[in-house]
Amino acid sequence: MKQVFNRRWPMALAAQALAAAAVTAGVAAALPAQAQSPWPDKPIKLVVPYPPGGNADNTARLLATQLGNRLGQQVIVDNRPGGSGTIGAAAVAKSAPDGYTLLLDATAFTVNPSLFAKLPYQPAKDFAPISLINQVPLLLVVPANSALHSVADLGRAAQAAPGKLSYASAGNGGAQHLAAELYKQGAKLEMTHIPYRGGAPALTDLIGGQVDVMFSATTASGPFVKGGKLRALAITSAQRSEGWEPVPTMAESGLAGFEVNEWNGLFAPAGTPQPVLQRLEAETGAIVANPEMQKRFAELGVQGVGSSAQAFSRFVQAETAKWAGVVRASGIRMD
């Protein structure tokens, strides 16, 4: 039986990005009268609310270098991990809306409003979305020697023994956990969640057969699939993904509308002058559309997007609503 899932707001690549030069020319004239000099006239801080070394941090450092070159000012990456991304996000929400403090956040930005009983900021009111920079689908993977060879096999096994099969994740409330919950809810299955402190130990135990299945980003699990240690049953992108053409989508596997991607996007504090936001949108779109940046993203295993601010705002709203439904149905909470 097919189950219809909430569908993400479709995103376009940065081919339609605004002309950066035209926006740049209008920034100084459109800034408030009290401004003493055109923006930017000093270094910009780009807050990443996650530890160094992950996809968000890698994305931020690539963006910071190129954005600094185009703006003529240094863009400094400031890692502020903790609280599932809430600590760094709160710091940006409380910063001056002057264009000198920005936030590069990820999937957790749209999940945290449902996971936490109270946040130290209001995501919908305290931030101005600028651009969806990139995204990466997840693979539904099992050990290479598993008897499961398809999503249909997994569904039959889970139905035959409710709760017996286990699924790993990098921790409670993350994209991996929620992707599995979305699958369970749509397919009406019971499996046991085994949360780990990070994706690496979860994948290690999956390879060793201590757990049965896992949703994991292509950037993390992909090398093990290609190395023969894991088997991919499906991919969570809307269409088959470049480099993973033989792997069917979850939708092709009987779960209509199923789509989950980890993502990274750029935000500014609400109240940032519109000309500054427009220039950041234009510059980011131009950076992501550049063939060299697309190549770098491909090397990292992510898909460059570079959306407009309006499209990104719709995307954030749709993702927030989708994950709110999943969290509510699963009863997951973070304190």
mmCIF file of C-alpha atoms in Angstrom:
data_model
loop_
_atom_site.group_PDB
_atom_site.id
_atom_site.type_symbol
_atom_site.label_atom_id
_atom_site.label_comp_id
_atom_site.label_asym_id
_atom_site.label_seq_id
_atom_site.Cartn_x
_atom_site.Cartn_y
_atom_site.Cartn_z
ATOM 1 C CA MET A 1 0.000 0.000 0.000
ATOM 2 C CA LYS A 2 1.376 3.386 -0.954
ATOM 3 C CA GLN A 3 1.555 6.108 1.639
ATOM 4 C CA VAL A 4 1.697 9.780 0.688
ATOM 5 C CA PHE A 5 4.243 11.856 2.571
ATOM 6 C CA ASN A 6 4.636 15.613 2.811
ATOM 7 C CA ARG A 7 6.664 16.806 -0.184
ATOM 8 C CA ARG A 8 9.405 19.375 0.166
ATOM 9 C CA TRP A 9 9.043 22.633 -1.563
ATOM 10 C CA PRO A 10 10.952 22.196 -4.842
ATOM 11 C CA MET A 11 14.111 24.222 -5.156
ATOM 12 C CA ALA A 12 15.848 25.606 -8.219
ATOM 13 C CA LEU A 13 19.565 25.897 -8.773
ATOM 14 C CA ALA A 14 21.148 29.317 -8.748
ATOM 15 C CA ALA A 15 20.739 29.933 -12.476
ATOM 16 C CA GLN A 16 18.176 32.599 -11.635
ATOM 17 C CA ALA A 17 20.331 34.374 -9.035
ATOM 18 C CA LEU A 18 20.130 38.169 -9.097
ATOM 19 C CA ALA A 19 22.922 40.105 -10.786
ATOM 20 C CA ALA A 20 25.378 40.698 -7.982
ATOM 21 C CA ALA A 21 26.925 43.777 -9.540
ATOM 22 C CA ALA A 22 23.595 45.583 -9.831
ATOM 23 C CA VAL A 23 22.697 44.876 -6.225
ATOM 24 C CA THR A 24 26.142 45.907 -5.015
ATOM 25 C CA ALA A 25 25.760 49.301 -6.649
ATOM 26 C CA GLY A 26 22.513 49.937 -4.798
ATOM 27 C CA VAL A 27 23.581 48.878 -1.320
ATOM 28 C CA ALA A 28 25.252 52.068 -0.210
ATOM 29 C CA ALA A 29 22.485 54.327 -1.487
ATOM 30 C CA ALA A 30 19.724 52.278 0.131
ATOM 31 C CA LEU A 31 21.274 51.935 3.578
ATOM 32 C CA PRO A 32 19.861 54.014 6.414
ATOM 33 C CA ALA A 33 20.891 57.668 6.367
ATOM 34 C CA GLN A 34 22.833 57.327 9.607
ATOM 35 C CA ALA A 35 25.185 54.740 8.116
ATOM 36 C CA GLN A 36 28.684 56.179 7.996
ATOM 37 C CA SER A 37 30.056 53.965 5.214
ATOM 38 C CA PRO A 38 28.859 51.337 2.740
ATOM 39 C CA TRP A 39 28.356 47.796 3.940
ATOM 40 C CA PRO A 40 30.579 45.940 4.555
ATOM 41 C CA ASP A 41 33.418 47.991 5.980
ATOM 42 C CA LYS A 42 34.681 45.431 8.524
ATOM 43 C CA PRO A 43 34.951 41.627 8.868
ATOM 44 C CA ILE A 44 31.776 39.531 8.977
ATOM 45 C CA LYS A 45 31.205 36.684 11.440
ATOM 46 C CA LEU A 46 29.585 33.500 10.107
ATOM 47 C CA VAL A 47 28.315 31.440 13.041
ATOM 48 C CA VAL A 48 28.102 27.661 12.607
ATOM 49 C CA PRO A 49 26.223 26.073 15.536
ATOM 50 C CA TYR A 50 27.960 22.711 15.060
ATOM 51 C CA PRO A 51 31.480 21.332 15.633
ATOM 52 C CA PRO A 52 34.257 21.668 13.055
ATOM 53 C CA GLY A 53 34.627 18.964 10.435
ATOM 54 C CA GLY A 54 30.990 18.237 9.568
ATOM 55 C CA ASN A 55 29.037 19.114 6.444
ATOM 56 C CA ALA A 56 27.825 22.425 7.871
ATOM 57 C CA ASP A 57 31.346 23.465 8.827
ATOM 58 C CA ASN A 58 32.769 22.414 5.446
ATOM 59 C CA THR A 59 30.042 24.354 3.661
ATOM 60 C CA ALA A 60 30.599 27.427 5.831
ATOM 61 C CA ARG A 61 34.331 27.505 5.143
ATOM 62 C CA LEU A 62 33.857 27.184 1.391
ATOM 63 C CA LEU A 63 31.223 29.920 1.434
ATOM 64 C CA ALA A 64 33.220 32.190 3.742
ATOM 65 C CA THR A 65 36.247 32.206 1.449
ATOM 66 C CA GLN A 66 34.266 33.021 -1.671
ATOM 67 C CA LEU A 67 31.942 35.482 0.026
ATOM 68 C CA GLY A 68 34.899 37.314 1.540
ATOM 69 C CA ASN A 69 36.516 37.632 -1.879
ATOM 70 C CA ARG A 70 33.353 39.029 -3.429
ATOM 71 C CA LEU A 71 32.564 41.434 -0.578
ATOM 72 C CA GLY A 72 36.117 42.633 -0.080
ATOM 73 C CA GLN A 73 36.015 41.817 3.635
ATOM 74 C CA GLN A 74 37.086 38.768 5.614
ATOM 75 C CA VAL A 75 34.286 36.366 6.573
ATOM 76 C CA ILE A 76 35.274 34.541 9.764
ATOM 77 C CA VAL A 77 33.733 31.152 10.601
ATOM 78 C CA ASP A 78 32.783 30.941 14.279
ATOM 79 C CA ASN A 79 31.858 27.434 15.496
ATOM 80 C CA ARG A 80 29.478 27.497 18.471
ATOM 81 C CA PRO A 81 28.286 23.903 18.950
ATOM 82 C CA GLY A 82 25.875 22.665 21.580
ATOM 83 C CA GLY A 83 22.198 22.207 22.245
ATOM 84 C CA SER A 84 21.495 20.602 18.857
ATOM 85 C CA GLY A 85 22.404 23.872 17.196
ATOM 86 C CA THR A 86 20.370 26.107 19.506
ATOM 87 C CA ILE A 87 23.318 27.796 21.257
ATOM 88 C CA GLY A 88 24.828 29.267 18.113
ATOM 89 C CA ALA A 89 21.444 30.146 16.647
ATOM 90 C CA ALA A 90 20.473 31.993 19.833
ATOM 91 C CA ALA A 91 23.685 34.027 19.695
ATOM 92 C CA VAL A 92 22.884 35.174 16.154
ATOM 93 C CA ALA A 93 19.252 35.907 16.988
ATOM 94 C CA LYS A 94 20.419 38.269 19.748
ATOM 95 C CA SER A 95 23.126 39.972 17.662
ATOM 96 C CA ALA A 96 22.803 43.367 16.013
ATOM 97 C CA PRO A 97 20.920 43.161 12.680
ATOM 98 C CA ASP A 98 23.611 45.042 10.796
ATOM 99 C CA GLY A 99 24.896 42.419 8.379
ATOM 100 C CA TYR A 100 28.042 41.635 10.351
ATOM 101 C CA THR A 101 26.770 38.452 12.037
ATOM 102 C CA LEU A 102 25.287 35.656 9.950
ATOM 103 C CA LEU A 103 24.165 32.075 10.637
ATOM 104 C CA LEU A 104 24.832 28.960 8.606
ATOM 105 C CA ASP A 105 22.378 26.401 9.929
ATOM 106 C CA ALA A 106 21.162 22.974 8.899
ATOM 107 C CA THR A 107 18.215 20.579 9.139
ATOM 108 C CA ALA A 108 17.996 20.994 12.915
ATOM 109 C CA PHE A 109 16.825 24.587 12.414
ATOM 110 C CA THR A 110 13.451 23.265 11.218
ATOM 111 C CA VAL A 111 13.309 20.368 13.684
ATOM 112 C CA ASN A 112 14.209 22.095 16.961
ATOM 113 C CA PRO A 113 10.973 24.110 17.258
ATOM 114 C CA SER A 114 9.136 20.808 17.718
ATOM 115 C CA LEU A 115 11.780 18.933 19.686
ATOM 116 C CA PHE A 116 12.304 21.515 22.422
ATOM 117 C CA ALA A 117 9.560 22.676 24.748
ATOM 118 C CA LYS A 118 11.114 26.157 24.694
ATOM 119 C CA LEU A 119 13.814 27.736 22.544
ATOM 120 C CA PRO A 120 15.837 30.860 23.427
ATOM 121 C CA TYR A 121 14.690 32.406 20.137
ATOM 122 C CA GLN A 122 11.735 32.338 17.741
ATOM 123 C CA PRO A 123 12.885 30.805 14.447
ATOM 124 C CA ALA A 124 10.074 32.280 12.364
ATOM 125 C CA LYS A 125 10.495 35.811 13.764
ATOM 126 C CA ASP A 126 14.148 36.230 14.693
ATOM 127 C CA PHE A 127 15.781 35.263 11.384
ATOM 128 C CA ALA A 128 15.742 36.365 7.761
ATOM 129 C CA PRO A 129 16.338 33.396 5.411
ATOM 130 C CA ILE A 130 18.835 34.269 2.646
ATOM 131 C CA SER A 131 19.551 31.120 0.622
ATOM 132 C CA LEU A 132 19.445 27.337 0.681
ATOM 133 C CA ILE A 133 23.063 26.575 -0.166
ATOM 134 C CA ASN A 134 23.216 22.806 -0.572
ATOM 135 C CA GLN A 135 21.570 19.549 0.347
ATOM 136 C CA VAL A 136 22.489 15.884 0.609
ATOM 137 C CA PRO A 137 20.141 12.874 0.466
ATOM 138 C CA LEU A 138 20.268 9.914 2.805
ATOM 139 C CA LEU A 139 20.749 6.268 1.978
ATOM 140 C CA LEU A 140 18.731 3.525 3.651
ATOM 141 C CA VAL A 141 21.526 1.049 4.341
ATOM 142 C CA VAL A 142 21.940 -2.433 5.802
ATOM 143 C CA PRO A 143 25.021 -4.624 6.397
ATOM 144 C CA ALA A 144 26.441 -6.155 3.241
ATOM 145 C CA ASN A 145 25.525 -9.658 4.434
ATOM 146 C CA SER A 146 21.956 -8.728 5.409
ATOM 147 C CA ALA A 147 19.080 -10.824 4.105
ATOM 148 C CA LEU A 148 17.278 -7.584 3.228
ATOM 149 C CA HIS A 149 17.701 -6.566 -0.409
ATOM 150 C CA SER A 150 14.913 -4.009 -0.849
ATOM 151 C CA VAL A 151 12.581 -1.684 1.032
ATOM 152 C CA ALA A 152 9.857 -4.267 0.459
ATOM 153 C CA ASP A 153 12.024 -6.897 2.206
ATOM 154 C CA LEU A 154 12.505 -4.536 5.135
ATOM 155 C CA GLY A 155 8.776 -3.859 5.380
ATOM 156 C CA ARG A 156 7.901 -7.560 5.370
ATOM 157 C CA ALA A 157 10.526 -8.360 8.012
ATOM 158 C CA ALA A 158 9.349 -5.532 10.277
ATOM 159 C CA GLN A 159 5.718 -6.541 9.929
ATOM 160 C CA ALA A 160 6.522 -10.183 10.701
ATOM 161 C CA ALA A 161 8.244 -9.284 13.985
ATOM 162 C CA PRO A 162 7.182 -5.831 15.243
ATOM 163 C CA GLY A 163 9.966 -4.150 17.219
ATOM 164 C CA LYS A 164 12.536 -6.868 16.548
ATOM 165 C CA LEU A 165 14.478 -4.999 13.869
ATOM 166 C CA SER A 166 16.686 -2.167 15.145
ATOM 167 C CA TYR A 167 17.662 1.048 13.435
ATOM 168 C CA ALA A 168 20.662 3.193 14.345
ATOM 169 C CA SER A 169 21.029 6.960 14.341
ATOM 170 C CA ALA A 170 23.638 9.545 15.271
ATOM 171 C CA GLY A 171 21.436 10.663 18.167
ATOM 172 C CA ASN A 172 17.909 11.548 19.208
ATOM 173 C CA GLY A 173 16.167 14.123 17.055
ATOM 174 C CA GLY A 174 18.666 14.192 14.197
ATOM 175 C CA ALA A 175 17.863 13.832 10.502
ATOM 176 C CA GLN A 176 18.700 10.120 10.577
ATOM 177 C CA HIS A 177 16.355 9.474 13.486
ATOM 178 C CA LEU A 178 13.536 11.509 11.985
ATOM 179 C CA ALA A 179 13.900 9.947 8.535
ATOM 180 C CA ALA A 180 13.408 6.538 10.142
ATOM 181 C CA GLU A 181 10.415 7.811 12.112
ATOM 182 C CA LEU A 182 8.919 9.229 8.917
ATOM 183 C CA TYR A 183 9.362 5.833 7.277
ATOM 184 C CA LYS A 184 7.914 3.948 10.245
ATOM 185 C CA GLN A 185 4.880 6.200 10.471
ATOM 186 C CA GLY A 186 4.121 6.090 6.760
ATOM 187 C CA ALA A 187 4.630 2.350 6.402
ATOM 188 C CA LYS A 188 2.990 1.639 9.776
ATOM 189 C CA LEU A 189 5.908 -0.398 11.087
ATOM 190 C CA GLU A 190 7.546 -0.907 14.465
ATOM 191 C CA MET A 191 11.340 -0.943 14.777
ATOM 192 C CA THR A 192 13.564 -0.250 17.787
ATOM 193 C CA HIS A 193 15.649 2.925 17.798
ATOM 194 C CA ILE A 194 19.284 2.636 18.902
ATOM 195 C CA PRO A 195 20.733 6.169 19.250
ATOM 196 C CA TYR A 196 24.514 6.657 19.206
ATOM 197 C CA ARG A 197 26.740 9.568 20.107
ATOM 198 C CA GLY A 198 27.569 10.415 16.523
ATOM 199 C CA GLY A 199 27.266 8.854 13.100
ATOM 200 C CA ALA A 200 30.664 7.107 13.019
ATOM 201 C CA PRO A 201 30.005 4.640 15.876
ATOM 202 C CA ALA A 202 26.509 4.001 14.520
ATOM 203 C CA LEU A 203 27.893 3.055 11.106
ATOM 204 C CA THR A 204 30.576 0.905 12.730
ATOM 205 C CA ASP A 205 27.975 -1.145 14.584
ATOM 206 C CA LEU A 206 25.778 -1.337 11.489
ATOM 207 C CA ILE A 207 28.674 -2.745 9.463
ATOM 208 C CA GLY A 208 29.322 -5.234 12.263
ATOM 209 C CA GLY A 209 25.692 -6.333 12.359
ATOM 210 C CA GLN A 210 24.931 -5.077 15.878
ATOM 211 C CA VAL A 211 22.020 -3.099 14.401
ATOM 212 C CA ASP A 212 19.905 -3.935 11.354
ATOM 213 C CA VAL A 213 19.349 -0.761 9.352
ATOM 214 C CA MET A 214 20.077 2.956 9.247
ATOM 215 C CA PHE A 215 19.299 6.115 7.307
ATOM 216 C CA SER A 216 22.614 7.904 6.729
ATOM 217 C CA ALA A 217 23.735 10.752 4.492
ATOM 218 C CA THR A 218 25.445 9.712 1.275
ATOM 219 C CA THR A 219 28.517 11.636 2.425
ATOM 220 C CA ALA A 220 28.863 9.340 5.461
ATOM 221 C CA SER A 221 27.572 5.936 4.357
ATOM 222 C CA GLY A 222 28.382 6.210 0.652
ATOM 223 C CA PRO A 223 32.042 5.154 0.916
ATOM 224 C CA PHE A 224 31.030 2.018 2.841
ATOM 225 C CA VAL A 225 28.431 1.149 0.222
ATOM 226 C CA LYS A 226 30.945 1.566 -2.583
ATOM 227 C CA GLY A 227 33.508 -0.351 -0.532
ATOM 228 C CA GLY A 228 31.191 -3.343 -0.183
ATOM 229 C CA LYS A 229 30.646 -3.095 3.584
ATOM 230 C CA LEU A 230 27.052 -1.814 3.382
ATOM 231 C CA ARG A 231 24.165 -2.308 0.951
ATOM 232 C CA ALA A 232 21.919 0.580 -0.077
ATOM 233 C CA LEU A 233 18.235 -0.305 -0.293
ATOM 234 C CA ALA A 234 17.028 3.166 -1.327
ATOM 235 C CA ILE A 235 17.870 6.855 -1.445
ATOM 236 C CA THR A 236 15.726 9.608 0.077
ATOM 237 C CA SER A 237 15.971 12.188 -2.725
ATOM 238 C CA ALA A 238 12.904 12.932 -4.865
ATOM 239 C CA GLN A 239 14.638 11.536 -7.968
ATOM 240 C CA ARG A 240 17.549 9.174 -8.398
ATOM 241 C CA SER A 241 20.705 10.999 -7.430
ATOM 242 C CA GLU A 242 23.796 11.616 -9.526
ATOM 243 C CA GLY A 243 26.391 9.016 -8.644
ATOM 244 C CA TRP A 244 23.715 6.750 -7.176
ATOM 245 C CA GLU A 245 21.671 5.996 -10.286
ATOM 246 C CA PRO A 246 21.293 2.238 -9.564
ATOM 247 C CA VAL A 247 19.740 2.935 -6.158
ATOM 248 C CA PRO A 248 15.931 3.411 -6.258
ATOM 249 C CA THR A 249 14.261 6.258 -4.420
ATOM 250 C CA MET A 250 12.010 5.633 -1.454
ATOM 251 C CA ALA A 251 9.122 6.827 -3.635
ATOM 252 C CA GLU A 252 9.981 4.246 -6.292
ATOM 253 C CA SER A 253 10.019 1.683 -3.503
ATOM 254 C CA GLY A 254 6.336 2.267 -2.766
ATOM 255 C CA LEU A 255 6.469 5.303 -0.449
ATOM 256 C CA ALA A 256 4.996 8.060 -2.591
ATOM 257 C CA GLY A 257 6.239 11.544 -1.753
ATOM 258 C CA PHE A 258 8.950 10.413 0.656
ATOM 259 C CA GLU A 259 11.811 12.907 0.503
ATOM 260 C CA VAL A 260 14.422 13.750 3.131
ATOM 261 C CA ASN A 261 17.597 15.738 2.637
ATOM 262 C CA GLU A 262 20.091 17.112 5.086
ATOM 263 C CA TRP A 263 20.728 20.722 4.099
ATOM 264 C CA ASN A 264 22.652 23.903 4.864
ATOM 265 C CA GLY A 265 21.296 27.418 4.532
ATOM 266 C CA LEU A 266 22.280 31.010 5.234
ATOM 267 C CA PHE A 267 20.353 33.272 7.612
ATOM 268 C CA ALA A 268 20.703 36.790 9.014
ATOM 269 C CA PRO A 269 19.091 38.290 12.118
ATOM 270 C CA ALA A 270 15.620 39.674 11.459
ATOM 271 C CA GLY A 271 15.738 43.401 10.865
ATOM 272 C CA THR A 272 18.920 43.331 8.783
ATOM 273 C CA PRO A 273 18.630 46.096 6.153
ATOM 274 C CA GLN A 274 16.974 44.843 2.986
ATOM 275 C CA PRO A 275 19.790 46.018 0.679
ATOM 276 C CA VAL A 276 22.262 43.957 2.714
ATOM 277 C CA LEU A 277 20.002 40.900 2.510
ATOM 278 C CA GLN A 278 19.603 41.395 -1.233
ATOM 279 C CA ARG A 279 23.323 41.599 -1.776
ATOM 280 C CA LEU A 280 23.964 38.498 0.354
ATOM 281 C CA GLU A 281 21.310 36.637 -1.628
ATOM 282 C CA ALA A 282 22.840 37.701 -4.940
ATOM 283 C CA GLU A 283 26.417 36.958 -3.937
ATOM 284 C CA THR A 284 25.521 33.565 -2.460
ATOM 285 C CA GLY A 285 23.583 32.589 -5.566
ATOM 286 C CA ALA A 286 26.492 33.587 -7.784
ATOM 287 C CA ILE A 287 28.954 31.652 -5.615
ATOM 288 C CA VAL A 288 26.902 28.456 -5.626
ATOM 289 C CA ALA A 289 26.244 28.679 -9.376
ATOM 290 C CA ASN A 290 29.953 28.945 -10.146
ATOM 291 C CA PRO A 291 31.154 25.709 -11.822
ATOM 292 C CA GLU A 292 34.166 25.520 -9.509
ATOM 293 C CA MET A 293 31.935 25.655 -6.431
ATOM 294 C CA GLN A 294 29.604 23.071 -7.940
ATOM 295 C CA LYS A 295 32.665 20.876 -8.470
ATOM 296 C CA ARG A 296 33.775 21.332 -4.855
ATOM 297 C CA PHE A 297 30.305 20.450 -3.606
ATOM 298 C CA ALA A 298 30.270 17.358 -5.822
ATOM 299 C CA GLU A 299 33.618 16.306 -4.349
ATOM 300 C CA LEU A 300 32.044 16.564 -0.889
ATOM 301 C CA GLY A 301 29.042 14.550 -2.071
ATOM 302 C CA VAL A 302 26.517 17.382 -1.711
ATOM 303 C CA GLN A 303 24.237 19.075 -4.233
ATOM 304 C CA GLY A 304 24.590 22.833 -4.685
ATOM 305 C CA VAL A 305 21.269 24.702 -4.676
ATOM 306 C CA GLY A 306 21.666 28.459 -4.183
ATOM 307 C CA SER A 307 17.963 29.339 -3.926
ATOM 308 C CA SER A 308 16.352 32.745 -3.708
ATOM 309 C CA ALA A 309 15.483 34.126 -0.273
ATOM 310 C CA GLN A 310 11.779 33.771 -1.029
ATOM 311 C CA ALA A 311 12.115 30.131 -2.055
ATOM 312 C CA PHE A 312 14.278 29.386 0.979
ATOM 313 C CA SER A 313 11.704 30.960 3.280
ATOM 314 C CA ARG A 314 8.982 28.725 1.817
ATOM 315 C CA PHE A 315 11.271 25.722 2.151
ATOM 316 C CA VAL A 316 11.943 26.445 5.843
ATOM 317 C CA GLN A 317 8.220 26.790 6.523
ATOM 318 C CA ALA A 318 7.420 23.518 4.739
ATOM 319 C CA GLU A 319 10.211 21.595 6.483
ATOM 320 C CA THR A 320 9.195 22.960 9.889
ATOM 321 C CA ALA A 321 5.610 21.824 9.346
ATOM 322 C CA LYS A 322 6.673 18.398 8.076
ATOM 323 C CA TRP A 323 8.950 17.636 10.997
ATOM 324 C CA ALA A 324 6.441 18.981 13.498
ATOM 325 C CA GLY A 325 4.040 16.279 12.366
ATOM 326 C CA VAL A 326 6.685 13.558 12.631
ATOM 327 C CA VAL A 327 7.851 14.682 16.074
ATOM 328 C CA ARG A 328 4.288 14.977 17.366
ATOM 329 C CA ALA A 329 3.382 11.473 16.164
ATOM 330 C CA SER A 330 6.574 9.919 17.555
ATOM 331 C CA GLY A 331 6.548 11.694 20.910
ATOM 332 C CA ILE A 332 10.249 12.631 20.674
ATOM 333 C CA ARG A 333 11.269 15.398 23.082
ATOM 334 C CA MET A 334 14.529 17.150 23.941
ATOM 335 C CA ASP A 335 15.028 18.943 27.266
#
